[in-house]
Amino acid sequence: MRAKGNAGEHLCTNPPYGYQKDPADKKNWIVDEEAAEIVKRIFDLCIAGKGPMQIAKLLTAERVLTVKAHYAQRDGKPLPEKPYQWSPKSVAGILERPEYTGCTVNFKTYSKSHKLKKRLHNTPENQRIFHNTQPAIIEEQVFARVQELRENKRRPSKTGKQGLFSGLLYCADCGDKLYFCTTNSFSPKQDHYVCSNYKSNTGTCSAHFIREETLKLFVLQRIFDVTALFFDDAMAFEEAAKKQRFQEAEKEAKKRKREIAQAEKRIAELDRIFKRIYEDDISGTISHERFLKLSADYEAEQKELTEQVKAWRDAVETFEQNQSDFRSFAAIVRKYVGIRELTPTIVNEFVKKIIVHAPDKSSGHRRQKIELVWNFIGEVNLPGDDQTVERQRKGRTA
């Protein structure tokens, strides 16, 4: 089994929901089109801000066959007693399967002894991941975003309302999240967010109070500006982002690639040199003491170069990943050129997090800085960017 796992073969007996074994080759997985559409829908619903419980209720209401019922129908067997009753656990399991990106993950669990049946979760560094082993159902960027959203779980308030930006807002001073505040008596304009460390002025931080309506206008305008710039002049948009993230990194990456080539050439040369001095030592051309000194020097140089090459490769891979991330962000921008209103899906696709600063009233107006961190590309200050919101009348909150 270990040999198969290290060779990239699937170790699980059956493929996950969404795939099926290839009739022509049982080792290969092919897409089960009907189930794959449900998998895509589950991921889309998560991007739209729905949790496993909410997704399970929707699928149950729409009478979508459960995983077990789908297999029974596909194999011509009787359906289970509750063929449409989805469980949150089943939905969560689907959302956590990296295999949907087209990879194989082996050694996810292990046993302390062959005598023990209990399987324990393996650490990521002890797992083996093989990419492009089957057709992808979910894009890697979508899967990564879903995992981020799952880490920042958002639950509806007691009123049933759910903040559009819940889980995305962070306090600029203490770093903790801002939580959504609402009641049944609140109008939409009264819904707001406050720092979780404020605790009605008894905590360790100030309120950092900001209304949801204010945030909606701010984020909508920022997304509109980005999509408009991309639509009007894609090259200017790319330049604005690359100038801040990639310009210096690109020069560094090119330099590192040259250094990697030179270092690898030297490492290969050291192998040849070591072989020659070893032969000289055997033949007596040089003394054994001289051989030991030279070999120690060459081995030290080779070890240092090998470590440098690894560090340089990591830097180049990071730069190339940044470029891939930029292309992913550009693809999102193309989807939403000219948007007029925000939806949870749009917010979750565009926004990684929003940092809210304490308001400044020193000018006689309430001004509040908001930092918007985009998915994939981080913070990008576009030409003429202003990241503050202002209430013109003194003493009024934005």
Coordinates of C-alpha atoms in Angstrom, one line a residue:
M1 CA 0.0 0.0 0.0
R2 CA 2.8 2.4 0.8
A3 CA 4.5 1.7 -2.5
K4 CA 1.2 2.4 -4.3
G5 CA 0.6 5.6 -2.3
N6 CA 4.1 6.9 -3.1
A7 CA 3.6 6.1 -6.8
G8 CA 0.4 8.3 -6.8
E9 CA -2.2 5.6 -7.0
H10 CA -5.5 6.1 -5.3
L11 CA -5.5 4.4 -2.0
C12 CA -9.2 4.9 -1.1
T13 CA -11.4 2.0 -2.2
N14 CA -14.0 4.1 -3.9
P15 CA -13.8 7.6 -5.5
P16 CA -15.5 10.5 -3.7
Y17 CA -19.0 11.6 -4.7
G18 CA -18.7 13.3 -8.1
Y19 CA -16.4 10.7 -9.5
Q20 CA -16.7 7.1 -10.6
K21 CA -14.2 4.4 -11.6
D22 CA -13.3 4.3 -15.3
P23 CA -14.8 1.0 -16.7
A24 CA -11.8 0.7 -18.9
D25 CA -9.3 1.1 -16.1
K26 CA -10.4 0.7 -12.5
K27 CA -7.4 2.7 -11.2
N28 CA -8.6 5.8 -13.0
W29 CA -11.4 8.2 -11.9
I30 CA -13.7 9.8 -14.3
V31 CA -16.3 12.5 -13.6
D32 CA -19.8 11.4 -12.7
E33 CA -21.5 14.3 -14.5
E34 CA -24.8 14.3 -12.5
A35 CA -23.1 14.2 -9.1
A36 CA -20.4 16.7 -10.2
E37 CA -23.1 19.3 -10.8
I38 CA -24.3 18.9 -7.2
V39 CA -20.7 19.2 -6.0
K40 CA -20.3 22.5 -8.0
R41 CA -23.6 23.8 -6.6
I42 CA -22.5 23.0 -3.0
F43 CA -19.2 25.0 -3.5
D44 CA -21.1 27.9 -5.2
L45 CA -23.5 28.0 -2.2
C46 CA -20.6 28.2 0.2
I47 CA -19.1 31.0 -1.8
A48 CA -22.5 32.7 -1.5
G49 CA -22.2 32.6 2.2
K50 CA -24.1 29.5 3.1
G51 CA -22.9 27.1 5.7
P52 CA -23.2 23.2 5.7
M53 CA -26.5 23.4 7.6
Q54 CA -28.1 25.9 5.3
I55 CA -26.8 24.0 2.2
A56 CA -28.2 20.7 3.5
K57 CA -31.6 22.3 4.1
L58 CA -31.6 23.8 0.6
L59 CA -30.7 20.4 -1.1
T60 CA -33.3 18.6 1.0
A61 CA -36.0 21.2 0.1
E62 CA -35.1 20.8 -3.6
R63 CA -35.3 17.0 -3.3
V64 CA -31.8 16.4 -4.5
L65 CA -30.8 12.7 -4.0
T66 CA -28.3 12.2 -1.1
V67 CA -24.9 10.7 -1.8
K68 CA -26.1 7.2 -0.7
A69 CA -29.3 7.5 -2.7
H70 CA -27.4 8.7 -5.8
Y71 CA -25.2 5.5 -5.6
A72 CA -28.3 3.3 -5.1
Q73 CA -30.0 4.8 -8.1
R74 CA -26.9 4.6 -10.3
D75 CA -26.4 0.9 -9.4
G76 CA -30.0 0.0 -9.8
K77 CA -30.6 -0.7 -6.1
P78 CA -33.5 0.3 -3.9
L79 CA -33.3 3.9 -2.6
P80 CA -32.7 4.4 1.2
E81 CA -35.6 5.3 3.5
K82 CA -34.9 9.1 3.3
P83 CA -33.3 9.6 -0.1
Y84 CA -33.4 13.5 0.0
Q85 CA -32.4 14.1 3.7
W86 CA -29.0 15.7 3.4
S87 CA -26.9 16.1 6.5
P88 CA -24.6 19.0 7.3
K89 CA -21.8 16.5 8.0
S90 CA -22.1 15.1 4.4
V91 CA -22.0 18.6 3.0
A92 CA -19.0 19.6 5.1
G93 CA -17.2 16.4 4.0
I94 CA -17.6 17.4 0.3
L95 CA -16.4 20.9 0.9
E96 CA -13.2 19.6 2.6
R97 CA -12.2 17.1 -0.2
P98 CA -9.1 18.5 -2.1
E99 CA -9.5 15.6 -4.7
Y100 CA -12.2 17.8 -6.4
T101 CA -9.3 20.0 -7.7
G102 CA -8.0 17.0 -9.7
C103 CA -5.3 15.8 -7.2
T104 CA -4.8 12.7 -5.2
V105 CA -4.0 12.9 -1.5
N106 CA -2.5 9.8 0.0
F107 CA -1.7 8.9 3.6
K108 CA -4.3 11.3 5.1
T109 CA -4.6 8.9 8.1
Y110 CA -2.3 6.4 9.8
S111 CA -2.4 3.7 12.5
K112 CA 0.0 3.5 15.4
S113 CA 0.1 -0.3 15.1
H114 CA -1.2 -3.0 12.7
K115 CA -3.0 -4.4 15.8
L116 CA -5.1 -1.2 16.2
K117 CA -8.0 -0.5 13.9
K118 CA -8.3 3.2 14.9
R119 CA -7.0 5.6 12.2
L120 CA -5.4 8.9 13.2
H121 CA -5.2 12.1 11.1
N122 CA -1.8 12.5 9.5
T123 CA -0.1 15.9 9.5
P124 CA 0.0 17.7 6.1
E125 CA 3.8 17.3 5.8
N126 CA 3.4 13.5 6.1
Q127 CA 0.8 13.3 3.3
R128 CA 1.6 12.8 -0.3
I129 CA -0.2 15.0 -2.9
F130 CA -0.1 14.2 -6.6
H131 CA -1.6 16.9 -9.0
N132 CA -3.6 16.3 -12.2
T133 CA -4.5 12.7 -11.5
Q134 CA -8.1 13.1 -12.6
P135 CA -10.3 15.7 -14.2
A136 CA -10.9 18.7 -11.8
I137 CA -14.5 19.5 -10.8
I138 CA -13.6 22.5 -8.7
E139 CA -10.9 25.1 -9.5
E140 CA -8.0 25.3 -7.0
Q141 CA -8.7 29.0 -6.3
V142 CA -12.4 28.3 -5.6
F143 CA -11.4 25.4 -3.3
A144 CA -8.9 27.6 -1.4
R145 CA -11.4 30.4 -1.0
V146 CA -14.0 27.9 0.4
Q147 CA -11.5 26.7 3.0
E148 CA -10.8 30.3 4.1
L149 CA -14.6 30.9 4.4
R150 CA -15.0 27.7 6.3
E151 CA -12.3 28.8 8.8
N152 CA -14.3 32.1 9.4
K153 CA -17.6 30.5 10.1
R154 CA -20.5 32.9 9.9
R155 CA -23.8 32.2 11.7
P156 CA -27.0 34.1 11.3
S157 CA -28.0 36.3 14.2
K158 CA -31.0 35.5 16.5
T159 CA -33.1 37.6 14.2
G160 CA -32.2 35.4 11.2
K161 CA -30.3 38.2 9.6
Q162 CA -26.7 37.6 8.5
G163 CA -24.2 40.5 7.9
L164 CA -23.0 40.7 4.4
F165 CA -19.4 41.3 5.7
S166 CA -19.5 39.0 8.7
G167 CA -16.2 37.2 9.2
L168 CA -14.4 39.6 6.8
L169 CA -14.0 42.7 9.1
Y170 CA -11.0 43.1 11.3
C171 CA -10.1 45.8 13.8
A172 CA -7.0 47.8 12.8
D173 CA -6.0 48.3 16.5
C174 CA -6.4 45.0 18.2
G175 CA -6.6 42.7 15.2
D176 CA -9.8 41.0 16.4
K177 CA -13.0 40.7 14.3
L178 CA -15.9 43.1 14.2
Y179 CA -19.2 41.4 14.8
F180 CA -22.6 42.1 13.3
C181 CA -25.2 43.9 15.5
T182 CA -28.9 43.9 14.7
T183 CA -32.3 43.5 16.3
N184 CA -35.8 43.0 14.9
S185 CA -36.5 46.7 15.5
F186 CA -33.5 47.8 13.5
S187 CA -34.0 49.2 9.9
P188 CA -31.3 48.1 7.4
K189 CA -29.6 51.5 7.9
Q190 CA -29.2 50.7 11.6
D191 CA -27.4 47.4 11.2
H192 CA -23.8 47.9 12.1
Y193 CA -20.5 46.2 13.2
V194 CA -18.4 46.8 16.3
C195 CA -15.1 45.4 17.5
S196 CA -15.4 42.2 19.5
N197 CA -13.1 43.6 22.2
Y198 CA -15.3 46.7 22.7
K199 CA -17.8 44.9 25.0
S200 CA -20.0 48.0 25.6
N201 CA -17.0 50.1 26.6
T202 CA -15.8 47.6 29.2
G203 CA -13.3 45.8 26.9
T204 CA -9.8 46.5 25.8
C205 CA -10.6 48.3 22.6
S206 CA -12.9 51.0 21.2
A207 CA -16.0 50.3 19.2
H208 CA -14.7 51.0 15.7
F209 CA -18.4 51.4 14.9
I210 CA -19.4 51.3 11.3
R211 CA -22.7 50.8 9.6
E212 CA -23.3 48.0 7.1
E213 CA -24.9 50.5 4.6
T214 CA -21.7 52.6 4.7
L215 CA -19.6 49.5 4.0
K216 CA -21.9 48.4 1.2
L217 CA -21.4 51.8 -0.5
F218 CA -17.7 51.8 0.0
V219 CA -17.0 48.2 -1.2
L220 CA -19.4 48.6 -4.1
Q221 CA -17.6 51.7 -5.2
R222 CA -14.2 50.1 -4.9
I223 CA -15.3 47.0 -6.9
F224 CA -16.9 49.2 -9.5
D225 CA -13.7 51.3 -9.8
V226 CA -11.6 48.2 -10.2
T227 CA -13.8 46.6 -12.8
A228 CA -14.3 49.9 -14.7
L229 CA -10.5 50.5 -14.9
F230 CA -10.0 46.9 -16.1
F231 CA -12.8 47.3 -18.7
D232 CA -11.5 50.7 -19.9
D233 CA -7.8 49.9 -19.9
A234 CA -6.8 46.4 -18.9
M235 CA -3.1 47.3 -19.3
A236 CA -3.4 50.2 -16.9
F237 CA -5.1 47.9 -14.3
E238 CA -2.4 45.3 -14.7
E239 CA 0.3 47.9 -14.4
A240 CA -1.3 49.4 -11.2
A241 CA -1.3 46.0 -9.5
K242 CA 2.0 44.8 -10.9
K243 CA 3.9 48.0 -10.0
Q244 CA 3.2 47.4 -6.3
R245 CA 3.5 43.6 -6.2
F246 CA 5.4 42.2 -9.1
Q247 CA 7.8 44.8 -10.5
E248 CA 10.6 44.2 -8.0
A249 CA 9.7 40.6 -7.5
E250 CA 10.0 40.0 -11.3
K251 CA 13.5 41.4 -11.4
E252 CA 14.4 39.3 -8.3
A253 CA 12.9 36.1 -9.9
K254 CA 14.9 36.6 -13.1
K255 CA 18.1 37.1 -11.0
R256 CA 17.3 34.0 -8.9
K257 CA 16.7 31.8 -12.0
R258 CA 20.2 32.8 -13.3
E259 CA 21.8 32.1 -9.9
I260 CA 20.0 28.7 -9.8
A261 CA 21.4 27.7 -13.2
Q262 CA 24.9 28.7 -12.1
A263 CA 24.6 27.0 -8.7
E264 CA 23.3 23.7 -10.3
K265 CA 26.2 23.8 -12.8
R266 CA 28.7 24.2 -9.9
I267 CA 27.0 21.4 -7.9
A268 CA 27.4 19.0 -10.9
E269 CA 31.0 20.2 -11.3
L270 CA 31.7 19.4 -7.6
D271 CA 30.4 15.9 -8.1
R272 CA 32.9 15.4 -10.9
I273 CA 35.7 16.9 -8.9
F274 CA 34.9 14.7 -5.9
K275 CA 35.0 11.7 -8.1
R276 CA 38.4 12.7 -9.5
I277 CA 40.0 13.3 -6.1
Y278 CA 38.6 10.0 -4.8
E279 CA 40.3 8.2 -7.7
D280 CA 43.5 10.1 -7.0
D281 CA 43.2 9.1 -3.3
I282 CA 42.8 5.4 -4.3
S283 CA 45.7 5.6 -6.8
G284 CA 47.9 7.4 -4.3
T285 CA 48.3 10.5 -6.5
I286 CA 47.4 12.6 -3.4
S287 CA 47.7 11.8 0.2
H288 CA 44.7 10.6 2.1
E289 CA 44.9 13.6 4.5
R290 CA 44.8 15.9 1.5
F291 CA 41.8 14.0 0.1
L292 CA 39.9 14.3 3.4
K293 CA 40.5 18.1 3.5
L294 CA 39.5 18.7 -0.1
S295 CA 36.4 16.5 0.2
A296 CA 35.3 18.3 3.3
D297 CA 35.7 21.6 1.6
Y298 CA 33.8 20.5 -1.5
E299 CA 31.0 18.8 0.5
A300 CA 30.6 22.0 2.6
E301 CA 30.4 24.1 -0.6
Q302 CA 28.0 21.7 -2.2
K303 CA 25.7 21.6 0.8
E304 CA 25.6 25.4 1.0
L305 CA 24.8 25.7 -2.7
T306 CA 22.0 23.1 -2.4
E307 CA 20.4 25.0 0.4
Q308 CA 20.7 28.3 -1.6
V309 CA 19.1 26.6 -4.6
K310 CA 16.2 25.4 -2.5
A311 CA 15.6 28.9 -1.1
W312 CA 15.9 30.5 -4.5
R313 CA 13.4 28.0 -6.0
D314 CA 11.0 28.8 -3.2
A315 CA 11.3 32.5 -4.1
V316 CA 10.7 31.9 -7.8
E317 CA 7.7 29.7 -7.0
T318 CA 6.2 32.4 -4.8
F319 CA 6.6 34.9 -7.7
E320 CA 5.0 32.6 -10.2
Q321 CA 2.2 31.9 -7.8
N322 CA 1.6 35.7 -7.4
Q323 CA 1.3 35.9 -11.2
S324 CA -1.2 33.0 -11.2
D325 CA -3.1 34.8 -8.5
F326 CA -3.2 38.0 -10.5
R327 CA -4.7 36.1 -13.5
S328 CA -7.3 34.5 -11.1
F329 CA -8.3 38.0 -9.9
A330 CA -8.5 39.3 -13.4
A331 CA -10.9 36.4 -14.3
I332 CA -13.2 37.5 -11.4
V333 CA -13.1 41.1 -12.6
R334 CA -14.2 40.1 -16.0
K335 CA -17.2 38.4 -14.5
Y336 CA -18.5 41.5 -12.7
V337 CA -17.7 44.4 -15.0
G338 CA -20.4 47.2 -14.4
I339 CA -22.0 45.6 -11.2
R340 CA -24.7 47.8 -9.5
E341 CA -25.3 45.9 -6.3
L342 CA -23.5 43.5 -3.9
T343 CA -24.3 39.9 -3.3
P344 CA -22.6 37.5 -0.8
T345 CA -21.1 35.7 -3.8
I346 CA -19.6 38.9 -5.2
V347 CA -18.2 40.0 -1.8
N348 CA -16.7 36.6 -1.1
E349 CA -15.1 36.3 -4.5
F350 CA -13.6 39.8 -4.4
V351 CA -12.8 40.4 -0.8
K352 CA -10.3 38.6 1.5
K353 CA -10.7 40.9 4.5
I354 CA -11.5 44.5 5.4
I355 CA -9.6 46.4 8.1
V356 CA -11.6 49.0 9.9
H357 CA -9.8 51.9 11.7
A358 CA -11.1 54.0 14.6
P359 CA -12.9 57.1 13.4
D360 CA -11.0 60.4 13.4
K361 CA -13.0 63.5 14.3
S362 CA -10.2 66.0 14.7
S363 CA -11.2 67.9 11.5
G364 CA -14.7 68.5 12.7
H365 CA -16.0 65.7 10.4
R366 CA -16.1 62.0 11.2
R367 CA -13.5 60.3 8.9
Q368 CA -12.8 56.6 9.0
K369 CA -10.1 54.7 7.1
I370 CA -11.0 51.3 5.7
E371 CA -8.5 49.0 4.1
L372 CA -9.8 46.5 1.6
V373 CA -7.6 43.4 1.0
W374 CA -8.6 41.7 -2.3
N375 CA -8.5 38.0 -2.9
F376 CA -5.4 36.8 -4.7
I377 CA -3.7 40.2 -5.0
G378 CA -3.9 41.7 -1.5
E379 CA -3.9 45.5 -1.2
V380 CA -3.7 47.5 -4.4
N381 CA -3.9 51.3 -4.3
L382 CA -5.3 52.4 -7.6
P383 CA -4.8 55.9 -9.1
G384 CA -6.8 58.5 -7.1
D385 CA -7.6 55.9 -4.4
D386 CA -9.2 57.3 -1.2
Q387 CA -9.8 54.7 1.5
T388 CA -11.8 56.8 3.9
V389 CA -15.5 57.3 4.5
E390 CA -16.7 60.6 5.9
R391 CA -19.9 61.9 7.6
Q392 CA -20.2 65.6 6.9
R393 CA -22.1 66.6 10.0
K394 CA -20.1 66.7 13.2
G395 CA -20.8 64.1 15.8
R396 CA -22.8 61.8 13.4
T397 CA -21.6 58.3 12.8
A398 CA -20.8 57.1 9.3

